[in-house]
Amino acid sequence: KTSASSLGKIIATDQALTAKVLKIANSPFYGFPKKISTIDFAIIVLGYDALKEIVISTSLIGSLEEESNGYFNSKAFWDHAIASGILARRLARDLSYRVNGEVFVGGLLHDMGISVLNRYFRNEYQRIVGIVRETDLTFLEAEESVLGITHAEVGGWLAERWNMPDHLVEAISLHHTPGKAVRNPELVALVHCGDVFACRMKGMAAEFDKGIEFDHDALTRLQLGDPARIEELIAAYSLLMQEDLARLAQTDSTPEEGTRNYEG
């Protein structure tokens, strides 16, 4: 089994991965009061298992990642993915659900089907984005119109091909239709709500989530049927996310600091 020290050394060899890990560790949603600028400190704050899940997840998405262009914004994609994972995890804690790495990972990976579409169906993806920008159709409706399949289904298929656990496959493939979940409905509901919460946060909404709304089945599953409670959570999470954005902007400029304890 890989030790925490070995994992830290692996992360430190990749500056892009280091920056993403430090972004997550510095989130106010983890509640640590000081800026975390080294990977070994991030391991202490996040825990070995959580950090391992983050590394695996970001590496999987990174293998599909493309440069930003006129119809795909890589930074917006990553910001939304990270925010969704963090918000899903925080919601699980606030609702007293068992918190584990799978909640965060499900939120982080929920839209990985979009990376597949952008990379392997580029012309079709451009058409989808064009439809979304020029009409009232949602991204899902545009996907169905052009491809006859959605990014959620594509992501679920890929997760299954990568031999991910069944409940994560379900969370990815059903994050827009959580009422269909049977293996772990709570996990799917949390991932769905993390996605929608992220869309409500200033700077975290993504073009590919245009028109997304809370699913009634997910809210019922999590006992969040009271609209006032939802608005209360949105307001609270928005305040934390604004603090998050400020701290992440600082972290973006210092990824090299995360390697210092592992040099030589």
Coordinates of C-alpha atoms in Angstrom, one line a residue:
K1 CA 0.0 0.0 0.0
T2 CA 1.3 3.4 -0.9
S3 CA 2.3 5.5 2.1
A4 CA 1.3 9.1 2.7
S5 CA 4.9 10.1 2.2
S6 CA 5.1 8.2 -1.1
L7 CA 1.8 9.7 -2.3
G8 CA 3.1 13.2 -1.5
K9 CA 6.2 12.6 -3.5
I10 CA 4.1 11.4 -6.5
I11 CA 1.8 14.5 -6.3
A12 CA 4.8 16.8 -6.0
T13 CA 6.2 15.7 -9.4
D14 CA 3.1 17.1 -11.1
Q15 CA 2.7 20.9 -10.7
A16 CA -0.8 20.9 -12.2
L17 CA -1.9 18.1 -9.8
T18 CA -0.2 19.9 -6.9
A19 CA -2.2 23.1 -7.7
K20 CA -5.5 21.2 -7.8
V21 CA -4.9 19.4 -4.5
L22 CA -3.9 22.6 -2.8
K23 CA -7.0 24.3 -4.2
I24 CA -9.2 21.7 -2.6
A25 CA -7.3 21.6 0.7
N26 CA -7.5 25.4 1.0
S27 CA -11.3 25.4 0.6
P28 CA -13.1 27.0 3.6
F29 CA -15.4 24.0 3.4
Y30 CA -12.7 22.0 5.0
G31 CA -12.5 24.6 7.8
F32 CA -8.8 25.0 8.2
P33 CA -8.0 28.6 9.2
K34 CA -4.5 29.0 7.6
K35 CA -3.3 28.8 4.0
I36 CA -2.0 25.3 3.2
S37 CA 1.0 25.6 0.8
T38 CA 2.6 22.1 1.1
I39 CA 1.4 18.7 0.0
D40 CA 2.4 17.1 3.3
F41 CA 0.2 19.6 5.2
A42 CA -2.6 18.9 2.7
I43 CA -2.3 15.2 3.6
I44 CA -2.8 16.1 7.3
V45 CA -5.8 18.3 6.6
L46 CA -7.6 16.0 4.1
G47 CA -6.4 12.6 5.3
Y48 CA -4.7 10.0 3.3
D49 CA -7.8 8.2 1.9
A50 CA -9.4 11.4 0.8
L51 CA -6.3 12.7 -0.9
K52 CA -5.8 9.4 -2.7
E53 CA -9.4 9.7 -4.1
I54 CA -8.7 13.2 -5.2
V55 CA -5.5 12.2 -7.0
I56 CA -7.2 9.3 -8.8
S57 CA -10.2 11.4 -9.8
T58 CA -8.2 14.4 -11.0
S59 CA -5.9 12.1 -12.9
L60 CA -8.8 10.4 -14.6
I61 CA -10.4 13.7 -15.8
G62 CA -6.9 15.0 -16.7
S63 CA -6.4 12.1 -19.1
L64 CA -9.4 13.5 -21.1
E65 CA -8.7 17.2 -20.7
E66 CA -8.2 19.4 -23.7
E67 CA -7.1 23.1 -24.0
S68 CA -9.7 25.8 -23.7
N69 CA -11.2 27.0 -26.9
G70 CA -14.2 29.0 -28.1
Y71 CA -16.7 26.3 -27.0
F72 CA -14.9 24.6 -24.1
N73 CA -13.5 26.4 -21.1
S74 CA -11.2 24.1 -19.3
K75 CA -10.9 26.3 -16.2
A76 CA -14.6 26.7 -15.9
F77 CA -15.0 22.9 -16.2
W78 CA -12.5 22.3 -13.4
D79 CA -13.8 25.0 -11.1
H80 CA -17.3 23.7 -11.4
A81 CA -16.2 20.1 -10.9
I82 CA -14.2 20.9 -7.7
A83 CA -17.0 23.1 -6.4
S84 CA -19.6 20.4 -7.0
G85 CA -17.4 17.8 -5.1
I86 CA -16.8 20.2 -2.2
L87 CA -20.4 21.2 -1.9
A88 CA -21.7 17.6 -2.1
R89 CA -19.3 16.7 0.7
R90 CA -20.3 19.7 2.8
L91 CA -24.0 19.0 2.3
A92 CA -23.5 15.4 3.4
R93 CA -21.8 16.6 6.6
D94 CA -24.5 19.3 7.3
L95 CA -27.2 16.7 6.9
S96 CA -25.3 14.2 9.1
Y97 CA -24.8 11.7 6.3
R98 CA -21.7 9.5 6.5
V99 CA -19.0 11.5 4.8
N100 CA -16.4 9.6 2.8
G101 CA -14.3 10.2 -0.3
E102 CA -17.0 8.8 -2.6
V103 CA -19.3 11.9 -2.1
F104 CA -16.5 14.2 -3.1
V105 CA -15.3 12.0 -5.9
G106 CA -18.9 11.6 -7.3
G107 CA -19.2 15.4 -7.3
L108 CA -15.8 15.9 -8.9
L109 CA -16.4 13.3 -11.7
H110 CA -20.1 13.8 -12.4
D111 CA -19.6 15.7 -15.6
M112 CA -16.6 13.7 -17.0
G113 CA -18.8 12.7 -19.9
I114 CA -18.5 16.3 -21.2
S115 CA -14.7 15.8 -21.5
V116 CA -15.4 12.7 -23.6
L117 CA -17.8 14.6 -25.9
N118 CA -15.3 17.5 -26.2
R119 CA -12.4 15.2 -27.0
Y120 CA -13.9 12.5 -29.2
F121 CA -17.0 14.2 -30.7
R122 CA -15.7 17.6 -31.2
N123 CA -17.9 18.6 -34.2
E124 CA -21.0 17.4 -32.4
Y125 CA -20.0 19.1 -29.2
Q126 CA -19.6 22.4 -31.1
R127 CA -23.1 22.0 -32.5
I128 CA -24.5 21.3 -29.0
V129 CA -22.9 24.4 -27.5
G130 CA -24.1 26.4 -30.4
I131 CA -27.7 25.2 -29.8
V132 CA -27.5 26.0 -26.1
R133 CA -26.2 29.5 -26.8
E134 CA -28.7 30.3 -29.5
T135 CA -31.9 28.7 -28.2
D136 CA -33.7 28.1 -25.0
L137 CA -32.8 24.4 -24.9
T138 CA -30.8 23.0 -22.0
F139 CA -27.5 21.3 -22.5
L140 CA -29.1 17.9 -21.9
E141 CA -31.9 18.6 -24.5
A142 CA -29.3 19.8 -27.0
E143 CA -27.2 16.6 -26.4
E144 CA -30.3 14.4 -27.0
S145 CA -31.1 16.4 -30.2
V146 CA -27.6 16.0 -31.7
L147 CA -26.3 12.7 -30.3
G148 CA -29.3 10.9 -28.9
I149 CA -27.4 10.5 -25.6
T150 CA -26.4 12.7 -22.7
H151 CA -23.0 13.4 -21.1
A152 CA -24.3 11.8 -17.9
E153 CA -24.9 8.5 -19.8
V154 CA -21.5 8.8 -21.5
G155 CA -19.8 9.5 -18.2
G156 CA -21.5 6.5 -16.6
W157 CA -20.5 4.2 -19.5
L158 CA -16.8 5.4 -19.1
A159 CA -16.9 4.9 -15.3
E160 CA -18.1 1.4 -15.8
R161 CA -15.4 0.7 -18.4
W162 CA -12.8 2.0 -15.9
N163 CA -14.2 -0.5 -13.3
M164 CA -15.3 2.2 -10.8
P165 CA -17.6 1.0 -8.0
D166 CA -21.2 0.5 -9.1
H167 CA -22.5 3.3 -6.8
L168 CA -20.1 5.8 -8.4
V169 CA -21.1 4.7 -11.8
E170 CA -24.7 5.3 -10.7
A171 CA -23.9 8.7 -9.2
I172 CA -22.3 9.8 -12.5
S173 CA -24.8 8.4 -14.9
L174 CA -27.9 9.6 -12.9
H175 CA -26.7 12.9 -11.5
H176 CA -29.5 14.7 -13.5
T177 CA -32.1 12.0 -12.8
P178 CA -31.4 11.0 -9.2
G179 CA -34.9 9.5 -8.7
K180 CA -33.8 6.5 -10.8
A181 CA -31.1 5.5 -8.4
V182 CA -31.3 2.1 -6.7
R183 CA -27.8 1.2 -5.4
N184 CA -27.1 4.3 -3.3
P185 CA -29.9 6.9 -3.7
E186 CA -28.4 9.1 -1.0
L187 CA -25.1 9.3 -2.8
V188 CA -26.7 10.2 -6.1
A189 CA -28.9 12.8 -4.4
L190 CA -25.9 14.4 -2.7
V191 CA -24.0 14.5 -6.0
H192 CA -27.0 16.0 -7.8
C193 CA -27.5 18.7 -5.1
G194 CA -23.7 19.5 -5.1
D195 CA -24.0 20.1 -8.8
V196 CA -27.0 22.3 -8.5
F197 CA -25.6 24.2 -5.6
A198 CA -22.4 24.9 -7.6
C199 CA -24.6 26.3 -10.4
R200 CA -26.1 28.7 -7.9
M201 CA -22.7 30.0 -6.8
K202 CA -21.3 33.1 -8.5
G203 CA -18.4 32.1 -10.7
M204 CA -19.2 28.4 -10.4
A205 CA -22.0 28.0 -12.9
A206 CA -21.1 26.2 -16.1
E207 CA -22.6 26.6 -19.6
F208 CA -23.2 22.9 -19.8
D209 CA -25.5 23.1 -16.7
K210 CA -27.8 25.7 -18.2
G211 CA -31.4 25.3 -16.9
I212 CA -30.5 22.8 -14.2
E213 CA -32.9 22.7 -11.2
F214 CA -33.1 20.7 -8.0
D215 CA -34.8 17.4 -8.6
H216 CA -37.8 16.7 -6.4
D217 CA -36.8 13.1 -5.7
A218 CA -33.4 14.2 -4.5
L219 CA -34.7 16.8 -2.2
T220 CA -37.2 14.4 -0.8
R221 CA -34.5 11.7 -0.3
L222 CA -32.4 14.2 1.7
Q223 CA -35.4 15.7 3.5
L224 CA -34.8 19.1 1.9
G225 CA -38.3 19.8 0.8
D226 CA -38.5 23.1 2.6
P227 CA -37.7 25.9 0.1
A228 CA -36.6 28.2 2.9
R229 CA -34.0 25.6 4.1
I230 CA -32.6 25.4 0.5
E231 CA -32.3 29.1 0.3
E232 CA -30.6 29.2 3.6
L233 CA -28.0 26.7 2.5
I234 CA -27.5 28.5 -0.8
A235 CA -26.8 31.7 1.1
A236 CA -24.5 30.1 3.6
Y237 CA -22.6 28.2 0.9
S238 CA -22.3 31.3 -1.3
L239 CA -20.5 33.2 1.5
L240 CA -18.1 30.3 1.9
M241 CA -17.6 30.0 -1.8
Q242 CA -16.7 33.7 -2.2
E243 CA -14.1 33.2 0.5
D244 CA -13.0 30.0 -1.3
L245 CA -12.5 31.8 -4.6
A246 CA -10.3 34.4 -2.9
R247 CA -8.1 31.8 -1.3
L248 CA -7.9 29.7 -4.4
A249 CA -6.8 32.7 -6.4
Q250 CA -3.9 33.0 -4.0
T251 CA -3.1 29.3 -4.2
D252 CA -3.0 29.4 -8.0
S253 CA 0.1 31.5 -7.9
T254 CA 2.1 29.3 -5.6
P255 CA 1.9 25.6 -6.7
E256 CA 5.6 25.2 -6.4
E257 CA 5.4 25.5 -2.6
G258 CA 3.7 22.2 -2.5
T259 CA 6.9 20.4 -3.6
R260 CA 9.4 21.8 -1.1
N261 CA 9.2 19.1 1.5
Y262 CA 9.8 16.4 -1.2
E263 CA 12.7 17.9 -3.1
G264 CA 15.8 15.9 -3.3

